[in-house]
Backbone as a ProteinNet text record, in pm:
[ID]
protein_1_A
[PRIMARY]
MKTYKLFVDGGGTSTKVYLTDPQHNILETKVFAGMNIQQGVNKILQTVQEIKDYFTNNFEEIYLGMPGVHEFQAKPEIIKIFASVCQNTQIVTDIEVQEHLFITEASYYMLCLGSGTIMIEKDQQHKKFLNGFGPMFQDDGSAFKFAQNFIAKALVDWQIIFQVTMSIMFMIFLKPMIWKKLS
[TERTIARY]
-6375.2	-6466.6	-6598.1	-6648	-6774.1	-6890.2	-6993.6	-7115.1	-7228.3	-7316.9	-7428.4	-7558.1	-7668	-7800.7	-7868.3	-7956.6	-8029.9	-8179.1	-8252.3	-8397.2	-8462.6	-8544.9	-8608.6	-8758.8	-8809.9	-8951	-9020.8	-9070	-9133.8	-9273.9	-9308.4	-9442.7	-9485.4	-9609.8	-9661.1	-9600.1	-9572.6	-9518.6	-9367.1	-9307.1	-9160.7	-9116.3	-8988	-8925.8	-8814.3	-8824.5	-8720.3	-8627.8	-8498.2	-8398.9	-8306.7	-8284.6	-8203.1	-8083.4	-7965	-7841.9	-7809.7	-7794.5	-7766.9	-7644.7	-7595.7	-7495	-7570.7	-7501.5	-7571.5	-7662.6	-7637.2	-7720.4	-7838.1	-7858.2	-7968.4	-7952.5	-7832.4	-7808.1	-7809.6	-7892.5	-7907.3	-7785.7	-7715.8	-7595.7	-7627.3	-7726.5	-7764.6	-7909.3	-7977.7	-8113.9	-8118.4	-8185.4	-8196.7	-8338.7	-8393.8	-8528.8	-8521.3	-8593.1	-8600.9	-8746.5	-8769.1	-8905.1	-8991.2	-9120.4	-9212.3	-9214.1	-9249.5	-9266.1	-9371	-9474.5	-9572.8	-9631.2	-9706.3	-9753.5	-9837	-9898	-9980.2	-9896.7	-9767.2	-9682.7	-9624.7	-9637.3	-9589.2	-9447.8	-9419.2	-9293.8	-9172.3	-9175.1	-9057.7	-9017.5	-9115.7	-9086.8	-9026.6	-9081.4	-9030.3	-8886.9	-8861.9	-8726.7	-8627.1	-8671.2	-8584.2	-8544.8	-8641.5	-8611.7	-8518.5	-8542.3	-8455.3	-8312	-8297.1	-8163.5	-8095.9	-8170.7	-8115.3	-8068	-8142.7	-8103.8	-7974.1	-7967.1	-7846.5	-7726.1	-7744.8	-7634.6	-7587.5	-7679.4	-7643.3	-7566.1	-7616.5	-7551.3	-7458.8	-7331.1	-7233.8	-7173.3	-7222.1	-7170.9	-7210.8	-7145.6	-7193.6	-7279.7	-7386.9	-7483.9	-7498.4	-7512.3	-7542.5	-7686.7	-7777.1	-7918.4	-7978.6	-8075.7	-8156.5	-8302.5	-8378.7	-8523.1	-8589.4	-8664.4	-8733.5	-8882.6	-8956	-9100.2	-9173.3	-9297.5	-9383.2	-9527.2	-9623.4	-9763	-9791.3	-9865.5	-9903.1	-9795	-9690.1	-9576	-9612.9	-9714	-9750.2	-9810.2	-9862.1	-9915	-9810.4	-9692.9	-9588.7	-9518.1	-9521.7	-9469.3	-9319.1	-9257.5	-9117	-9019.6	-9056.8	-8966.8	-8830.6	-8824.1	-8692.1	-8603.9	-8664.6	-8586.2	-8524.3	-8597.2	-8541.9	-8424.6	-8442.8	-8335.2	-8213	-8234.3	-8123.4	-8047.4	-8120	-8054.3	-7959.1	-8000.7	-7918.4	-7818.7	-7822.8	-7741.9	-7591.8	-7542	-7396.5	-7351.3	-7445.5	-7407.2	-7466.9	-7556.5	-7618.7	-7674.2	-7644.6	-7697.7	-7823.8	-7867.6	-7985.4	-8080.6	-8146.3	-8245	-8383.2	-8454	-8587.2	-8691.3	-8788.6	-8899.4	-9013.9	-9049.5	-9148.9	-9248.8	-9346.5	-9438.7	-9368.9	-9423.6	-9365.8	-9369.9	-9471.7	-9482.4	-9370.6	-9337.6	-9230.6	-9094	-9074.7	-8949.3	-8933.8	-9040.9	-9037.3	-9015.7	-9079	-9061.7	-8914.5	-8850.8	-8711.1	-8617	-8651.7	-8566.3	-8572.5	-8692	-8708.8	-8721.3	-8753.2	-8777.8	-8667.6	-8605.8	-8498.3	-8534.2	-8647	-8687.5	-8731.4	-8721.9	-8759.9	-8911.7	-8982.4	-9128.8	-9184.1	-9293	-9348.4	-9484.7	-9552.4	-9670.7	-9633.4	-9667.4	-9641.7	-9773.2	-9812.6	-9935.8	-9903.6	-9935.4	-9916.4	-10053.5	-10078.9	-10208.2	-10197.8	-10289.9	-10293.3	-10392.6	-10391	-10487.6	-10457	-10333.6	-10297	-10282.1	-10365.8	-10355.1	-10326.5	-10226	-10184.1	-10128.9	-10144.5	-10082.6	-10001	-9881.6	-9795	-9773.4	-9797.2	-9772.3	-9664.6	-9556.4	-9448.2	-9405.1	-9389.1	-9326.7	-9211.6	-9157.3	-9038.5	-9061.8	-9185.7	-9212.3	-9298.5	-9382.2	-9482	-9483.1	-9538.3	-9559.3	-9695.1	-9782.3	-9915.6	-9935.4	-10004.4	-10041.5	-10192.1	-10236	-10376.3	-10381.1	-10428.7	-10425.9	-10533.5	-10508.8	-10600.6	-10698.9	-10745.5	-10852.5	-10807.5	-10678.7	-10630.5	-10680.9	-10675.4	-10721.2	-10869.4	-10949.8	-11091.8	-11108.2	-11007.7	-11013.1	-10926.1	-10891.8	-10808	-10669.5	-10619.5	-10486.8	-10433.1	-10328.5	-10274.5	-10217.8	-10296.8	-10245.5	-10220.6	-10282.1	-10259.9	-10335.2	-10263	-10326.1	-10404.5	-10349.7	-10419.7	-10552.5	-10548	-10669.1	-10772.7	-10727.2	-10820.3	-10883.4	-10801.5	-10853.6	-10952.4	-10919.3	-11006.4	-11143.7	-11145.3	-11270.5	-11344.7	-11270.2	-11330.8	-11400.3	-11330	-11387.7	-11510.8	-11501.8	-11617.2	-11736	-11711.8	-11819.7	-11871.8	-11782.2	-11822.9	-11908.2	-11872.9	-11952.2	-12091.2	-12100.3	-12231.3	-12311.9	-12249.7	-12318.5	-12361.9	-12276.9	-12309	-12430.8	-12435.1	-12550	-12678.7	-12671.3	-12789	-12830.4	-12732.6	-12762.2	-12823.8	-12769.4	-12821.4	-12965.9	-12993	-13129	-13227.2	-13187.6	-13275.3	-13297.9	-13190	-13201	-13294	-13279	-13365.8	-13510.9	-13534.4	-13671.1	-13731.1	-13653.6	-13701.5	-13729.9	-13638.2	-13659	-13786	-13807.9	-13928.3	-14052.4	-14050.5	-14167.5	-14189.5	-14082.1	-14096.4	-14129.9	-14058.5	-14070.8	-14154.2	-14126	-14189.9	-14330.7	-14352.4	-14484	-14592	-14568.7	-14674.1	-14700.3	-14591.9	-14612.3	-14690.7	-14658	-14729.2	-14873.6	-14898.3	-15032.5	-15116.2	-15051.7	-15120.6	-15164.1	-15074.4	-15107.3	-15218.5	-15218.6	-15319.7	-15456.1	-15461.5	-15591.3	-15657
1665.4	1692.1	1617.7	1548.2	1475.8	1574.3	1539	1619.8	1537.3	1605.6	1541	1613.8	1541.5	1601	1573.9	1663.6	1647.6	1656	1557.2	1551.7	1559.3	1660.6	1684.7	1663.8	1556.9	1521	1555.6	1679.5	1728.2	1676.1	1640.2	1593.6	1642.4	1620.3	1665.8	1594	1465.2	1385.6	1387	1371.6	1369.9	1421.1	1454	1497.8	1400.4	1333.4	1240.1	1311	1298.7	1365.3	1258.7	1267.2	1169.5	1239.8	1193.8	1240.1	1139.7	1189.5	1098.8	1146.3	1054.3	1093.2	1143.8	1189.6	1243.8	1142.5	1012.7	908.9	868.7	940.5	920	794.6	743.1	635.1	696.6	642.6	698.7	660.9	762.9	743.4	750.7	831.9	846.7	894.1	846.3	889.5	935.6	1046.8	1100.7	1153.9	1133	1178.7	1296.8	1401.8	1523.1	1544.6	1646.8	1681.6	1712.5	1694.8	1723.3	1870.6	1898	2036.9	2041.6	2115	2148.1	2283.6	2336.8	2474.5	2496.8	2391.4	2402.7	2435.6	2403.9	2420.4	2560.6	2643.2	2780.1	2797.9	2918.9	2953.4	2926.6	2968.9	2954	2808.7	2719.4	2577.1	2518.2	2556.7	2506.7	2553.7	2682.8	2736.5	2674.7	2645.2	2578.2	2439.2	2363.5	2229.7	2238.9	2334.6	2353.1	2384	2469.2	2502.5	2378.4	2296	2172.1	2077.8	2070.3	1986.5	2038.8	2168.6	2228.7	2207.2	2221	2202.6	2057.7	1963.5	1821.1	1779.5	1819	1782.6	1896.9	1876.7	1984.6	1983.5	1896	1887	2009.2	2024.5	2117.4	2036.4	2095.8	2021.3	2077.8	1985.9	2023.4	2073.8	2002.1	2039.7	2002	2080.7	2048.4	2060.5	1956.3	1958.1	1952.4	2055.3	2059.4	2068.5	1975.1	1974.2	1945.1	1992.6	1965.4	1993	1931.4	1961.6	2110.3	2169.3	2309.6	2406.7	2358.4	2444.1	2562.1	2546.8	2657.3	2776.6	2752.5	2862	2918.4	2857.7	2895.8	3022	3126.9	3256.8	3272.9	3184	3203.1	3123.2	3095.3	3021.3	3089.3	3222.3	3286.9	3265.3	3258	3235.1	3095	2996.6	2860.7	2860.3	2922.7	2928	2997.5	3102.7	3174.7	3084.3	3001	2909.7	2815.9	2765.4	2670.2	2737.7	2868.2	2938.8	2912.5	2894.8	2874.3	2735.8	2640.6	2504.2	2462.4	2545.2	2508.5	2630.9	2642.5	2752.6	2713.6	2587.5	2539.1	2467.8	2544.1	2489	2509.8	2400.2	2407.2	2374.1	2461.6	2439.7	2380.8	2257.2	2183.6	2119.5	2049	1975.4	1850.7	1793.6	1671.6	1558	1554.7	1452.3	1469.8	1594.6	1618.7	1578.5	1586.9	1538.5	1390.3	1313.6	1170.8	1148.2	1231	1220	1236.7	1342.9	1369	1264	1210.4	1111.8	975.4	930.6	792.1	770.3	873.4	852.6	918.3	839	891.8	886.9	823.7	814.3	951.1	968.9	1096.1	1110.4	999.6	1000.7	898.7	933.9	842.4	888.9	798.2	828.4	794.6	882.6	857.6	877.5	778.9	787.4	767.2	866.2	858.1	850.5	741	722.3	755.6	833.7	874.9	987.5	1056.4	1164.9	1278.2	1287.8	1388.3	1326.6	1228.5	1154	1247.3	1209.6	1294.3	1204.9	1248.2	1178.4	1279.6	1239.2	1323.3	1250.1	1319.9	1265.2	1351.6	1288.8	1365.3	1297.9	1379.3	1331.6	1425.7	1415.6	1494.2	1645.4	1691.2	1834.8	1888.7	1805.1	1854.8	1776.6	1843.1	1779	1825.4	1729.3	1761.5	1701.1	1776.1	1729.7	1712.6	1602.5	1582.9	1572.4	1677.3	1683.7	1598.4	1565.2	1484.4	1567.9	1511.1	1574.7	1634.1	1644	1709.8	1852.4	1934	2072.7	2087.1	1985.4	1993.4	2003.1	1955.6	1960.5	2073.7	2171.6	2286.6	2244.8	2133.6	2088.4	2004	2050.6	1977.4	1843.2	1740.5	1606.9	1559.9	1618.5	1573.1	1443.8	1334.9	1206	1212.9	1280.5	1293.8	1365.5	1478.4	1558.3	1478.2	1406.1	1325.2	1216	1144.7	1036.8	1091.9	1205.3	1268.8	1298.6	1357.3	1389.1	1263.6	1166	1041.7	970.1	959.9	890.4	964.4	1095.4	1173.8	1151.9	1155.1	1135.4	992.7	895.5	755.1	731.1	793.1	775.8	834.2	952.1	1012.9	924.5	880	792.6	662.7	606.9	482.9	502.5	615.2	641.8	653.2	720.4	734.2	597.6	521.2	387.1	300.2	307.9	229.2	267.8	397.9	444.3	400.3	414.6	373.4	223.3	147.3	1.3	-41.1	21	-12.6	21.9	134.3	173	71.5	30.6	-68.2	-200.3	-242.5	-368.3	-360.1	-245.3	-228.1	-243.6	-178.6	-182.3	-321.1	-391.1	-522.4	-630.2	-631.3	-742.6	-712.1	-601.6	-576.4	-520.2	-428.6	-365.2	-469.6	-562.6	-665.2	-750	-782	-863.5	-787.4	-659.4	-576.8	-559.6	-532.1	-514.4	-639.9	-755.7	-883.4	-904.8	-874.7	-892.9	-799.9	-677	-579	-610.4	-675.8	-697.6	-827.8
5490.7	5597.4	5573.3	5677.6	5666.9	5664.9	5588	5588.5	5648.1	5715.4	5783	5751.5	5774.6	5767.6	5901.7	5940.9	6065.6	6034.7	6084.3	6065.4	6202.7	6223.3	6352.1	6334.1	6394	6382.1	6513.1	6521.4	6643.9	6659.1	6780.7	6811.5	6948.6	6981.8	7110.1	7228	7214.3	7324	7326.5	7209.5	7201.7	7065.5	7059	6933.8	6903.3	6789	6747.4	6650.1	6676	6591.8	6533.9	6402.5	6331.6	6268.9	6301.6	6237.5	6128.3	6004.1	5892.4	5813.8	5731.6	5633	5509.4	5405.4	5287.8	5216.5	5236.5	5174.4	5263.4	5371.2	5466.4	5550.8	5563.3	5658.1	5797.6	5884.4	6018.9	6103	6149.9	6231.6	6380.7	6416.3	6556.6	6564.4	6667.1	6696	6840.5	6864.5	7000.1	7017.8	7138	7168.2	7264.7	7230.5	7312.5	7355.1	7433.9	7476.6	7354.4	7371.6	7262.9	7227.1	7102.5	7060.7	6951.5	6980.6	6878.7	6914	6823.4	6836.5	6962.6	7013.8	7135.2	7258.8	7256.9	7375.2	7391.3	7290.2	7300.4	7247.3	7207	7140.8	7229.4	7354.8	7441	7459.6	7478.9	7497	7370	7256.8	7128.3	7106.6	7127.8	7106.7	7204.9	7325.9	7423.7	7374	7322.4	7269.7	7149.2	7060.8	6943.6	6988.3	7087.4	7139.3	7197.7	7269.5	7325.8	7215.6	7107.5	6993.7	6933.1	6911.3	6853.5	6944.4	7076.7	7171.3	7176.9	7156.8	7161.3	7036	6919.2	6792.5	6753.1	6773	6751.3	6611.4	6523.8	6387.9	6306.1	6191.2	6089.9	5994.7	5947.5	5868	5728.3	5633.2	5494.9	5487.4	5555.9	5558.3	5692.7	5736.2	5853.4	5811.4	5840.6	5817.7	5954.3	5987.5	6115.3	6090.4	6147.8	6129.6	6258.6	6264.9	6379.5	6338.4	6409.3	6378	6398.8	6307.5	6319	6277.2	6210.7	6178.9	6089.8	6006.8	5917.1	5991.2	6112	6192.9	6287.5	6291.7	6387.1	6338.5	6419.8	6378.6	6401.9	6479	6517.7	6430.2	6306.4	6216.8	6202.6	6185.3	6173.1	6296.6	6414.2	6535.6	6536	6484.2	6473.8	6377.3	6262.8	6162.8	6221.9	6300.4	6363.7	6462.6	6537	6631.5	6558.5	6443.8	6368.4	6273.3	6259.3	6158.5	6170.4	6289.7	6305.6	6259.8	6245.6	6205.3	6071.8	6015.1	5887.9	5817.4	5689.9	5609.5	5533.5	5549.8	5477.8	5574.8	5660.8	5753.1	5693.4	5676.8	5618.7	5725.2	5739.6	5831.7	5749.4	5779.6	5702.2	5798.5	5745	5832	5885.3	5990.9	6045.6	5943.3	5859.4	5755	5652.3	5617.6	5520.7	5575.1	5706	5764.5	5731.8	5751.8	5721	5571.6	5491.7	5346.2	5307.4	5356.5	5321.7	5380.1	5496.4	5562.2	5494.3	5456.8	5414.1	5264.1	5186.4	5043.7	4962.2	4876.9	4792.2	4643.7	4608.8	4468.9	4416.5	4285	4224.3	4214.6	4192.8	4183	4281.2	4349.5	4448.8	4497.1	4565.3	4644.7	4788.4	4878.9	5020.4	5093.8	5172.3	5248.5	5395.1	5476.3	5621.7	5684.7	5753.2	5816.6	5963.6	6010.2	6149.2	6160.2	6271	6285.1	6189.4	6144.3	6046.1	5909.9	5877.7	5752.6	5636.4	5559.6	5448.4	5338.6	5216.4	5104.5	5026.3	4989.5	4907.6	4775.8	4668	4534.9	4470.4	4424	4363.5	4234.9	4131.1	4008.3	3975.9	3857.8	3823.2	3830.7	3800.7	3795.7	3910	3971.8	4065.8	4196.5	4296	4425.3	4476.7	4513.3	4561.9	4700.4	4785.2	4918.5	4924.8	4979.9	5012.4	5164.2	5227.3	5373.4	5436.2	5559.7	5637.7	5716.1	5825.4	5900.2	6032.2	6059.5	6180.4	6193.9	6086.5	6097.9	6132.9	6105.7	6141.6	6293.5	6367.7	6513.5	6566.9	6482.6	6518.4	6565.9	6514.8	6552.4	6438	6371.2	6257.4	6300.1	6285.2	6301.6	6442.8	6541.2	6678.2	6703.2	6723.6	6750.7	6881.2	6980	7108.1	7089	7017.9	6997.6	6918.9	6817.8	6738.9	6825	6901	6985.1	7087.4	7144.7	7244.2	7182.4	7064.9	6997.5	6953.4	6904.5	6858.4	6973.9	7086.4	7201.5	7252.7	7261.1	7306.7	7214	7084.8	6986.9	6994.6	7007.7	7015.8	7139.3	7251	7373.2	7356.7	7295.6	7271.8	7177.6	7068.9	6974.2	7041.4	7127.1	7195.1	7284.7	7355.8	7442.6	7361.1	7248.1	7161.8	7108.8	7059.7	7007.2	7116.8	7237.1	7348.8	7379.4	7384.6	7414.3	7305.9	7180.3	7070.1	7074.3	7097.8	7103.6	7217.1	7332.7	7446.1	7414.6	7347.8	7310.6	7214.1	7117.2	7019.4	7089.2	7176.1	7248	7333	7397.3	7477.8	7390.9	7274.9	7187.2	7128.9	7096.9	7033.9	7137	7249.5	7342.7	7466.2	7533	7661.1	7647.9	7555.1	7541.9	7512.5	7418.8	7395.9	7519.4	7595.5	7714.4	7819.1	7837.7	7933.6	7888.8	7761.6	7707.7	7725.9	7703.6	7717.1	7862.4	7958	8100	8142.8	8091.6	8130.9	8073.1	7959.7	7897.6	7936.4
[MASK]
+++++++++++++++++++++++++++++++++++++++++++++++++++++++++++++++++++++++++++++++++++++++++++++++++++++++++++++++++++++++++++++++++++++++++++++++++++++++++++++++++++++++++++++++++++++++

């Protein structure tokens, strides 16, 4: 009997699902609706059910991750959905899904750059996470949320810089010319 692994990389826009063999060779990729904690429990569980209904295999392991997963209260319900096809469903972060899918070495450094920037350091005995700045915006790693805040801040900063620059230009160039004409 063939054994398979399923990697579910949930995101706000879409959820990418990878069916692999035990050596992590990708056999099939399928995209489903997005799922993250912002969308609510019912939407997430609906997407999980759709994934389970699409992939009818039995699985050695399932890794399911999404931004904000540590705050997600319905983890047991997800495990229950997959229980008939897998006895080893792990609920992890979206970054850990990528870690399990792409890295097979025993020791490594993994750096994921994005709004949820994170570094994972693993050796034979330990594993350390250095989290990024997604939680500072009340959203674990949401690229949309980060971009939204960045643009808003950049626009405010740009307006301030513009006002200061115009004031300096007035004082350096225009004020002397105006003063000269008046005197």
